[in-house]
Short mmCIF file of C-alpha atoms in Angstrom, two decimals:
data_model
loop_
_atom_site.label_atom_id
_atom_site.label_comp_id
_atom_site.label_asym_id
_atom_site.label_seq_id
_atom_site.Cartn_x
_atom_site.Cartn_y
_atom_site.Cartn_z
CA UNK H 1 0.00 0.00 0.00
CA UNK H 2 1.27 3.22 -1.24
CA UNK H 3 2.04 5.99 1.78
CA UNK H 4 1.43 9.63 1.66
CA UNK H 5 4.07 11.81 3.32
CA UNK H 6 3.85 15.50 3.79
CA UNK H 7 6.13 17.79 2.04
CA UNK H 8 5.88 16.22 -1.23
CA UNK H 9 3.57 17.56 -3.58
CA UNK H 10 -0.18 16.92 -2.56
CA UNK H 11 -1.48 16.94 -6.15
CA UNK H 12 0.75 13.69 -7.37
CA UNK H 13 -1.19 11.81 -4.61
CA UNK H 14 -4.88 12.85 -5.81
CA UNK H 15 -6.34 9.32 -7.19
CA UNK H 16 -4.06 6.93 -5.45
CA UNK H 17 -7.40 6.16 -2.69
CA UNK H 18 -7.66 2.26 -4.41
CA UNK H 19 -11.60 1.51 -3.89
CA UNK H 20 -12.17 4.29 -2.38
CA UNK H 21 -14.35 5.61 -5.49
CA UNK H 22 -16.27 2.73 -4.83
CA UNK H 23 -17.35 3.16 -1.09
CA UNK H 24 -18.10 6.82 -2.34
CA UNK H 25 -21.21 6.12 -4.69
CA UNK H 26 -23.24 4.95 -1.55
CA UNK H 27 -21.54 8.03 0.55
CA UNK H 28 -25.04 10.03 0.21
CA UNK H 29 -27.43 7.16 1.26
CA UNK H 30 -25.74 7.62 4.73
CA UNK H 31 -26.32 11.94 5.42
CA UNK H 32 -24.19 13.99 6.10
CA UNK H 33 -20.18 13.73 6.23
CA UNK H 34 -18.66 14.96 9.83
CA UNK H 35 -15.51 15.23 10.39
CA UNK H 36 -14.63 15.18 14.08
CA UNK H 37 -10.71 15.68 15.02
CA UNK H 38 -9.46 15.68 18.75
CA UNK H 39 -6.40 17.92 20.42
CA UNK H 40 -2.84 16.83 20.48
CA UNK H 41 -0.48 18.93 19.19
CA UNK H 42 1.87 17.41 16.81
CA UNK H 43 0.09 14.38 16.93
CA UNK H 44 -2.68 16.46 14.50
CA UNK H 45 -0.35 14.92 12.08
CA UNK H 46 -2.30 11.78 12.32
CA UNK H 47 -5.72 14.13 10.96
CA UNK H 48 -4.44 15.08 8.04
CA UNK H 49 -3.18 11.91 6.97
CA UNK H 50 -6.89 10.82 7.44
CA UNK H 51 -8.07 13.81 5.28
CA UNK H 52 -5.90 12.95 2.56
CA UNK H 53 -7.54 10.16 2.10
CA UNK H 54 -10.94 11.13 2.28
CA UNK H 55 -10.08 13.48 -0.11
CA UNK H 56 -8.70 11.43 -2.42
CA UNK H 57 -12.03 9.12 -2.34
CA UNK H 58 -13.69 12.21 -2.95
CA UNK H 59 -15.44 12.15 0.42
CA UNK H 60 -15.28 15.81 1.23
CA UNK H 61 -16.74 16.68 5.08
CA UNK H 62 -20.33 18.13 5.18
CA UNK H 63 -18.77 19.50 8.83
CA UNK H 64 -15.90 19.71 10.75
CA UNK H 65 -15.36 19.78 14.46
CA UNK H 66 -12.04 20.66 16.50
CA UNK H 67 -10.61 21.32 19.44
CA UNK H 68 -6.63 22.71 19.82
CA UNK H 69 -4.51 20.88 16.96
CA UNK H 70 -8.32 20.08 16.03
CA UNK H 71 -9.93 23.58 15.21
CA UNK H 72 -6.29 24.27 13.35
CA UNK H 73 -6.86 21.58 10.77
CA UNK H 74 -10.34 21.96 10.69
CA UNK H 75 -10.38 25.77 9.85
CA UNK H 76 -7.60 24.85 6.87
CA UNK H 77 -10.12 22.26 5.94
CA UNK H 78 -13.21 24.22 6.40
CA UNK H 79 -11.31 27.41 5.25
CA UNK H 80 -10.28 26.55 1.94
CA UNK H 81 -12.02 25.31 -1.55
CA UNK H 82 -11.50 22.05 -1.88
CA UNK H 83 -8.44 21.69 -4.15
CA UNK H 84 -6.31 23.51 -2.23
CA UNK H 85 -7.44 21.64 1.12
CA UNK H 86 -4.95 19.28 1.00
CA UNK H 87 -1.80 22.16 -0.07
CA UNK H 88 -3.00 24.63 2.50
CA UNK H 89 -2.75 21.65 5.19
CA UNK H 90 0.77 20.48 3.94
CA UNK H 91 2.54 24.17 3.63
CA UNK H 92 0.69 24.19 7.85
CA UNK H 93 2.52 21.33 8.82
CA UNK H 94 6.04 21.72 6.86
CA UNK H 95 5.97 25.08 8.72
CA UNK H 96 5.60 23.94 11.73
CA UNK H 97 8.36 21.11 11.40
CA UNK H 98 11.97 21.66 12.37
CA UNK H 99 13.89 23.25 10.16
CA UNK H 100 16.64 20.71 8.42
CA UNK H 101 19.68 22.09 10.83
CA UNK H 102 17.61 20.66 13.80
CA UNK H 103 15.99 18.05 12.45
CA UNK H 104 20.16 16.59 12.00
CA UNK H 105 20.87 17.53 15.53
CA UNK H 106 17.71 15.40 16.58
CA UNK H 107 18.75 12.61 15.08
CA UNK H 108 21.33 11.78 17.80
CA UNK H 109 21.25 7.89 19.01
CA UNK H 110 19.74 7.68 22.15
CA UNK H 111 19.09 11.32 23.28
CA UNK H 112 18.27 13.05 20.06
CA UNK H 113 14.44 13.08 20.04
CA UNK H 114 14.31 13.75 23.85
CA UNK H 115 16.61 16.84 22.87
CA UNK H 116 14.50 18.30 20.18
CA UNK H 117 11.48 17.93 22.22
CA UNK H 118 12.95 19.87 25.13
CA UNK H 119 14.48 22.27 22.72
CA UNK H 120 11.17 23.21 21.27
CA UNK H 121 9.95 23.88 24.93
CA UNK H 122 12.88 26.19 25.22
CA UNK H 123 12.92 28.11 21.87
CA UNK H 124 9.68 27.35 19.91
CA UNK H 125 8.46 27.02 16.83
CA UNK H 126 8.56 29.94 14.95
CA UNK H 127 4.83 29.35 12.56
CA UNK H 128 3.48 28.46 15.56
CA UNK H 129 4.56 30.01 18.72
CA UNK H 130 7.31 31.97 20.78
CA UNK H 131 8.65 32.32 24.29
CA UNK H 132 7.24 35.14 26.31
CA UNK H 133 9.68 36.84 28.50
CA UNK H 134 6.98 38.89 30.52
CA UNK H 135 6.18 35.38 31.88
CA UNK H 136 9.30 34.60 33.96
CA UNK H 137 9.06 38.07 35.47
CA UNK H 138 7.92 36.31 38.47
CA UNK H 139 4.94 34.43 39.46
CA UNK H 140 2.64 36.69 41.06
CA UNK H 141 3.43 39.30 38.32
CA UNK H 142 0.61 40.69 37.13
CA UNK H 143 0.51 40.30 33.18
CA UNK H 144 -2.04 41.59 30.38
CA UNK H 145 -4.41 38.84 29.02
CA UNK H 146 -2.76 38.40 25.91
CA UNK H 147 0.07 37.92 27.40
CA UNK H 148 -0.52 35.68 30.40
CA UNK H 149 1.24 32.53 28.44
CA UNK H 150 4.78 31.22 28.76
CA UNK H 151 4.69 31.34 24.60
CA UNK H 152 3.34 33.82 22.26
CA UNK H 153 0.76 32.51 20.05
CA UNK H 154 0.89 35.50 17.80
CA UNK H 155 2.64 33.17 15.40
CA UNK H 156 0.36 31.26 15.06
CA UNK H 157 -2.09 33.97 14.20
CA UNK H 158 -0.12 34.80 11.44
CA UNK H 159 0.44 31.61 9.99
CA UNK H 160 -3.73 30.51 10.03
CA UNK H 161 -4.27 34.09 8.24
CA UNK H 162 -2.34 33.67 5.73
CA UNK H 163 -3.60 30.24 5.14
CA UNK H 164 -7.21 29.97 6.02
CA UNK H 165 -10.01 32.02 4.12
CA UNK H 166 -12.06 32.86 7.27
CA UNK H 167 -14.34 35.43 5.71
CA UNK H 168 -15.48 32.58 3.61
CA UNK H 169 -16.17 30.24 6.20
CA UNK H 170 -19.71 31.71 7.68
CA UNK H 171 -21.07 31.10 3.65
CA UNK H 172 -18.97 28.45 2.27
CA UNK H 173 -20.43 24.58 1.76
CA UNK H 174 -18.47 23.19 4.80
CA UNK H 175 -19.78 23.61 8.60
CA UNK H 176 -17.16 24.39 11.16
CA UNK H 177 -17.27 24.32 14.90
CA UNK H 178 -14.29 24.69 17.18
CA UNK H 179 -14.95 23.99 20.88
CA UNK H 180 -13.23 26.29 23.94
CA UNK H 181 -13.60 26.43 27.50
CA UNK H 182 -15.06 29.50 28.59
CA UNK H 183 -12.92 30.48 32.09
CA UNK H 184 -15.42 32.74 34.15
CA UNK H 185 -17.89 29.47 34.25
CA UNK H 186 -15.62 26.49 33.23
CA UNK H 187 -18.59 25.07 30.24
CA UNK H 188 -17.65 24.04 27.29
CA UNK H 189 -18.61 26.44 24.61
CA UNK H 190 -18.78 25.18 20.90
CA UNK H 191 -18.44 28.33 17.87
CA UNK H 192 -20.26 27.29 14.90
CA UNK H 193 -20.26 29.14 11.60
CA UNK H 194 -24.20 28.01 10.89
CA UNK H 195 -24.60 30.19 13.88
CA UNK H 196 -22.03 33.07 13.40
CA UNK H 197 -19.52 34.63 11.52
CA UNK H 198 -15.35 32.56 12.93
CA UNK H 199 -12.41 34.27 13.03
CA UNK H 200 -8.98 33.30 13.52
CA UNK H 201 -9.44 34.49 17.00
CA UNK H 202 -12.05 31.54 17.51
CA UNK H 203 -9.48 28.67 16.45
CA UNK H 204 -7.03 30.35 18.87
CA UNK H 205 -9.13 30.22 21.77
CA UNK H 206 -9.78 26.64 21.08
CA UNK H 207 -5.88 26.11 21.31
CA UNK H 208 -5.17 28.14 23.76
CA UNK H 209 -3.60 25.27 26.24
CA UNK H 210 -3.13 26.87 29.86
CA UNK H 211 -0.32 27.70 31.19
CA UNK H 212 1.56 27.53 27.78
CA UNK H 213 -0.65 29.62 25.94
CA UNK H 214 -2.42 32.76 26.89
CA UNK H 215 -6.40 32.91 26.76
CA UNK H 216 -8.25 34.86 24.43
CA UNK H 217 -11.26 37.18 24.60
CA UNK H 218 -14.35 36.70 22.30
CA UNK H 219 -17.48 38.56 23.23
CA UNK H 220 -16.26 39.73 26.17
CA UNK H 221 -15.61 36.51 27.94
CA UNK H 222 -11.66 34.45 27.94
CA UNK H 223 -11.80 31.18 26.63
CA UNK H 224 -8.57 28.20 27.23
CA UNK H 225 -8.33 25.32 25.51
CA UNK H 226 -11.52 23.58 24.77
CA UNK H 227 -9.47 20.00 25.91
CA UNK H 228 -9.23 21.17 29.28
CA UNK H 229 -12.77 20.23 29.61
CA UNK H 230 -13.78 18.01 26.45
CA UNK H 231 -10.97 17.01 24.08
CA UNK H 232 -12.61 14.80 21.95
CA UNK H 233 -15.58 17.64 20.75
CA UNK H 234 -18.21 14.28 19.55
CA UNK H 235 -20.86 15.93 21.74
CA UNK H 236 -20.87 18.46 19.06
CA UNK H 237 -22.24 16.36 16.81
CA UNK H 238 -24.33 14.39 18.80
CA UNK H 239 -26.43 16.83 20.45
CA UNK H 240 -27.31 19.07 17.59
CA UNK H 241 -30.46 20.64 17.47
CA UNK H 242 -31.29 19.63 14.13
CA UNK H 243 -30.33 15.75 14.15
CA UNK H 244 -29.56 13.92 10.58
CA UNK H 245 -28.57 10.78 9.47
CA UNK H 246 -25.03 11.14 10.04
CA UNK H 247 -21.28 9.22 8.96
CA UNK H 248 -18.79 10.65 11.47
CA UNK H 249 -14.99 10.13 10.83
CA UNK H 250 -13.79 10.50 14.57
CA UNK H 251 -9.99 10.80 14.88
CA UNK H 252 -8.35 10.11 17.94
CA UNK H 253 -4.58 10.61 18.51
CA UNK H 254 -4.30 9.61 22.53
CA UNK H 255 -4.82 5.82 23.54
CA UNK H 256 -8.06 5.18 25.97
CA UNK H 257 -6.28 1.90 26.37
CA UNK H 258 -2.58 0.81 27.52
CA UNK H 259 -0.48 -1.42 29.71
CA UNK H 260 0.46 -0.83 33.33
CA UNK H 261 3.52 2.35 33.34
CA UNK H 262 6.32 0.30 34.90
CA UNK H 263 8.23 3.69 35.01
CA UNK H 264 8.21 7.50 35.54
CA UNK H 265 8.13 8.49 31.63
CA UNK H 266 5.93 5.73 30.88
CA UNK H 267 3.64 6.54 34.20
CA UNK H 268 3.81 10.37 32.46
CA UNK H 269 2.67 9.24 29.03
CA UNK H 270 0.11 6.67 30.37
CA UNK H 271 -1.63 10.47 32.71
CA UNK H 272 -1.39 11.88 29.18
CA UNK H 273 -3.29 9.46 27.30
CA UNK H 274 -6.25 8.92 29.81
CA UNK H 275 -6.62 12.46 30.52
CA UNK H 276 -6.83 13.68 26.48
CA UNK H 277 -8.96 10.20 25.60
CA UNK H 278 -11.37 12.55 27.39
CA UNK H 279 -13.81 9.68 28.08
CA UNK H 280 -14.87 8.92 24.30
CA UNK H 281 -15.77 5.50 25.04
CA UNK H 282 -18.24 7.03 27.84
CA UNK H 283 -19.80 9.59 25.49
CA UNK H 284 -20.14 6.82 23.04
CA UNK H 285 -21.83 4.30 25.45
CA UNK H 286 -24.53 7.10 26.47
CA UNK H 287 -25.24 7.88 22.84
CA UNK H 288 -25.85 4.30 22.12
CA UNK H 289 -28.55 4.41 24.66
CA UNK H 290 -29.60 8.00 23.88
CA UNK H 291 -30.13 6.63 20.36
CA UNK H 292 -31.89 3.27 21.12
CA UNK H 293 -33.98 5.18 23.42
CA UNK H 294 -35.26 7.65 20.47
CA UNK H 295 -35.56 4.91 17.97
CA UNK H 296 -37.72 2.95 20.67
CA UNK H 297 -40.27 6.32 21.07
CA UNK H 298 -40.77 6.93 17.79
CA UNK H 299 -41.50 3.05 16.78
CA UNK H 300 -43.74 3.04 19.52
CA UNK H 301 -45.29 6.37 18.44
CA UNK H 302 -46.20 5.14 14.79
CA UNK H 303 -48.03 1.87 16.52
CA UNK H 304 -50.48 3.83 18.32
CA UNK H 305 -53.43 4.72 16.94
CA UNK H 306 -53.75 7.74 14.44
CA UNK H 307 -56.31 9.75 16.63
CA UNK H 308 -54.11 9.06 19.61
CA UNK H 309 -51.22 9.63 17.60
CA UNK H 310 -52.58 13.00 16.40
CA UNK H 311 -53.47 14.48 20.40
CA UNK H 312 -51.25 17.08 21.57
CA UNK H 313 -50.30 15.65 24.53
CA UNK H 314 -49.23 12.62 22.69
CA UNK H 315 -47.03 14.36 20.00
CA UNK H 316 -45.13 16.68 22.34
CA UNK H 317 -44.05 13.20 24.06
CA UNK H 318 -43.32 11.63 20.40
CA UNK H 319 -40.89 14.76 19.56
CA UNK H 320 -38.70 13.11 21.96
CA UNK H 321 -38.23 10.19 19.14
CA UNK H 322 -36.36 9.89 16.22
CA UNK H 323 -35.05 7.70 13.39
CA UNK H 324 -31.60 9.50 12.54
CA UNK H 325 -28.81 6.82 12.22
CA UNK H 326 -25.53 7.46 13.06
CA UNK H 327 -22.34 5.67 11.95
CA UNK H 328 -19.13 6.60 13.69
CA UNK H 329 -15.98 5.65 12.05
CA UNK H 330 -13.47 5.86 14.99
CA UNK H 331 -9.85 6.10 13.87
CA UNK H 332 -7.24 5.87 16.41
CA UNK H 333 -3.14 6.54 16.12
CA UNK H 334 -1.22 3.98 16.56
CA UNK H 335 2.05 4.95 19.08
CA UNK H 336 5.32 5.72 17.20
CA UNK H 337 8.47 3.35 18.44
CA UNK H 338 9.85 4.99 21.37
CA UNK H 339 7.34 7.86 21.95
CA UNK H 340 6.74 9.43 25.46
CA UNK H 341 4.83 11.83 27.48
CA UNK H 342 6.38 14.54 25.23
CA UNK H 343 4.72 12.79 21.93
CA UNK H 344 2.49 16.06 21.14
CA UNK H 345 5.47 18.18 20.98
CA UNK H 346 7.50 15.99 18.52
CA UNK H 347 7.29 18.44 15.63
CA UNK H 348 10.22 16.33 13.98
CA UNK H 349 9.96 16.07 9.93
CA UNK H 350 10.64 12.43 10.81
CA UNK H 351 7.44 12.29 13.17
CA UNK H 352 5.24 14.20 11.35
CA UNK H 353 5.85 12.48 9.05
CA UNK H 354 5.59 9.03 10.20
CA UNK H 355 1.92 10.11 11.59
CA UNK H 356 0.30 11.81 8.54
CA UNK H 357 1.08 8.37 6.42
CA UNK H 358 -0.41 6.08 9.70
CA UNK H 359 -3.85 8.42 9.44
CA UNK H 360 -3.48 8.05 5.74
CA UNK H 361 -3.35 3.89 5.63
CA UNK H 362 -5.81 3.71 8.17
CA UNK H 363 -8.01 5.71 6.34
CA UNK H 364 -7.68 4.06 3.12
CA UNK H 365 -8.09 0.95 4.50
CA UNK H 366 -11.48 2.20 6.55
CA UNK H 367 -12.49 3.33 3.29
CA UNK H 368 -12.00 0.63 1.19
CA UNK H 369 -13.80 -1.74 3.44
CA UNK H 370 -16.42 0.56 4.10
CA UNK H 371 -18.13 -0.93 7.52
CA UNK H 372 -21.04 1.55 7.14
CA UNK H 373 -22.48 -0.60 4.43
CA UNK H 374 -22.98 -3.79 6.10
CA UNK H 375 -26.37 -5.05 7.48
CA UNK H 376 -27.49 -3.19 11.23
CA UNK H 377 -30.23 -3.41 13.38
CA UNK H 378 -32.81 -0.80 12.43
CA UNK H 379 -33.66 -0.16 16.35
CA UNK H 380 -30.24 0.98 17.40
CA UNK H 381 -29.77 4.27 15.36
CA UNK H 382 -26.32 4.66 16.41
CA UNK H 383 -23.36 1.99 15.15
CA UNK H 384 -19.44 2.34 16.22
CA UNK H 385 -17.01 1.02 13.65
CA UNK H 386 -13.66 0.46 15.31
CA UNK H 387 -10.19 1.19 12.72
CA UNK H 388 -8.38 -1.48 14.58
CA UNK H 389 -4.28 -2.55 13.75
CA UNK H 390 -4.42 -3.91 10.23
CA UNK H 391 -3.52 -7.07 11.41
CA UNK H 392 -7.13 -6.86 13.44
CA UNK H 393 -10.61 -6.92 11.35
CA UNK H 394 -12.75 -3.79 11.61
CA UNK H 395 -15.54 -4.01 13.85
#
């Protein structure tokens, strides 16, 4: 199976996606297309290795939802016509990757990745964002909001200008919705451009990652991070206010499942990848049952009979009820060789690399066996389709 790296041309890849075409002619029969994409700094590789290949199979997102790394590739996605999705995403990520001088250095046997990572804490990445002096004044210095960070994130800002098309987000054909934590009241708050006009300022609140970054002020009101509170932003999706049938591409970059740390760095990574699951399998379980439940109502409404079906009383209970099915396609990265708790800060060529071809092949191979076609029980609305190891079947 061919891989797709970054920092080659996008365009030679277009057409490679195998069966992909295939899976696409039935794409419509299941709603709409929503792309969900979880937080994880460099391991946002992983997403748009995923898009690639959706894009290739000419399965373009209906919507996009993000939070941190997240909201970044989503607003490139959402951002941008389609045929320059893919270019705008690759120029994104070879900024953000060490330049070739370091990229040498970190090659070092032994200590060269653990180097680079702590380098980047020390000086940066200069697309993405800066150390802040005015933070190690001391720490009871008072500091202005836009400045309470140890980094700058005004690269950043620059960068997803230059890149994303914002003003043609609010009108354009894809949906996006970037989730931050508002601070004063510690919710969840989820921006959507059905409902208003996003701005770059949006996508940086929903990266703003406390104590690194600094908040940011929309409307009045700072917002962190929307990970802090929900990292993986499928709640989004599944609590709209105007459900549809639905075939969500959820990418996940941190592990809900590991073995026992039998050391401090592996004690460190195994915090990391519980905490930033953000209980997905939990939100999943409850929408199972949320869904059954609404299926259930509304069979049970349409067996009654039609003058009891017709009574007020009886329909404002039946709203409660409905027939939407989802299909979630839940990709998850696979762990590079040697990783640690410092995995979302490898910004490496070599590791970006490495994750933008896993989310590729797992996508392809998703695609090409398309789960979402097989035979399901009517009743349960809601069906999980697992991207296990190749070596595993898809559930």
């Amino acid at each position: 199976m061919t891989q797709a790296q970054p920092f080659d041309d996008p365009g030679k890849a277009v057409g490679r996606a195998g069966n992909g075409a295939a899976a696409r002619r039935n794409i419509a029969d299941f709603g709409q297309v929503v792309l969900v994409l979880q937080g994880g700094g460099a391991l946002g590789a992983y997403q748009a290795g995923v898009y690639q290949a959706l894009h290739e199979a000419k399965i373009e997102p209906d919507w996009v939802i993000g939070t941190s790394i997240g909201a970044i590739n989503a607003s490139l996605i959402a951002g941008n016509a389609p045929d320059q999705r893919l270019a705008k995403l690759d120029e994104f990520w070879s900024r953000v990757a060490h330049d070739l001088a370091f990229e040498a250095a970190s090659c070092v046997p032994g200590v060269g990745r653990a180097w680079a990572n702590w380098l980047t804490l020390a000086a940066g990445i200069p697309a993405f964002f800066k150390p802040n002096p005015l933070a190690f004044f001391g720490a009871n210095v008072r500091l202005p909001v836009d400045a309470a960070g140890y980094y700058s994130t005004l690269p950043l800002e620059n960068t997803l200008s230059e890149l994303v098309d914002f003003g043609s987000i609010h009108s354009g054909p894809t949906r996006l919705t970037v989730g931050a934590a508002n601070i004063r009241t510690g919710e969840m708050r989820y921006f959507d451009s059905r409902d208003e006009a996003l701005t770059v300022r949006h996508v940086m609140a929903s990266g703003a990652l406390p104590p690194a970054f600094p908040a940011v002020r929309i409307d009045g009101e700072l917002y962190w991070d929307g990970g802090i509170v929900s990292n993986t932003p499928v709640e989004a999706i599944f609590d709209d206010a105007r459900r549809r049938d639905s075939l969500v591409f959820a990418v996940h970059m941190w592990n809900p499942d590991g073995p026992e740390p039998d050391n401090i760095t592996a004690i460190l990574n195994r915090q990391k990848d519980i905490q930033y699951s953000s209980r997905a399998i939990s939100h999943i379980r409850r929408q199972k049952q949320i869904h059954r439940l609404r299926h259930i109502i509304a069979e049970l409404a349409m067996r009654l009979p039609e003058n009891e079906r017709n009574a007020n009383d009886t329909r404002d209970m039946a709203s409660y009820g409905c027939l939407t099915r989802m299909h979630v396609v839940r990709l998850l990265a696979p762990p590079l060789e040697g990783e640690d708790h410092t995995k979302d800060i490898d910004f490496s060529r070599k590791g970006i690399r490495a994750r933008w071809a896993a989310g590729y092949d797992d996508a392809r191979r998703v695609i090409e066996g398309a789960p979402w076609e097989a035979e399901v029980d009517p009743i349960e609305g809601f069906y999980l389709h697992e991207c296990r190891p190749a070596t595993e079947p898809m559930g």
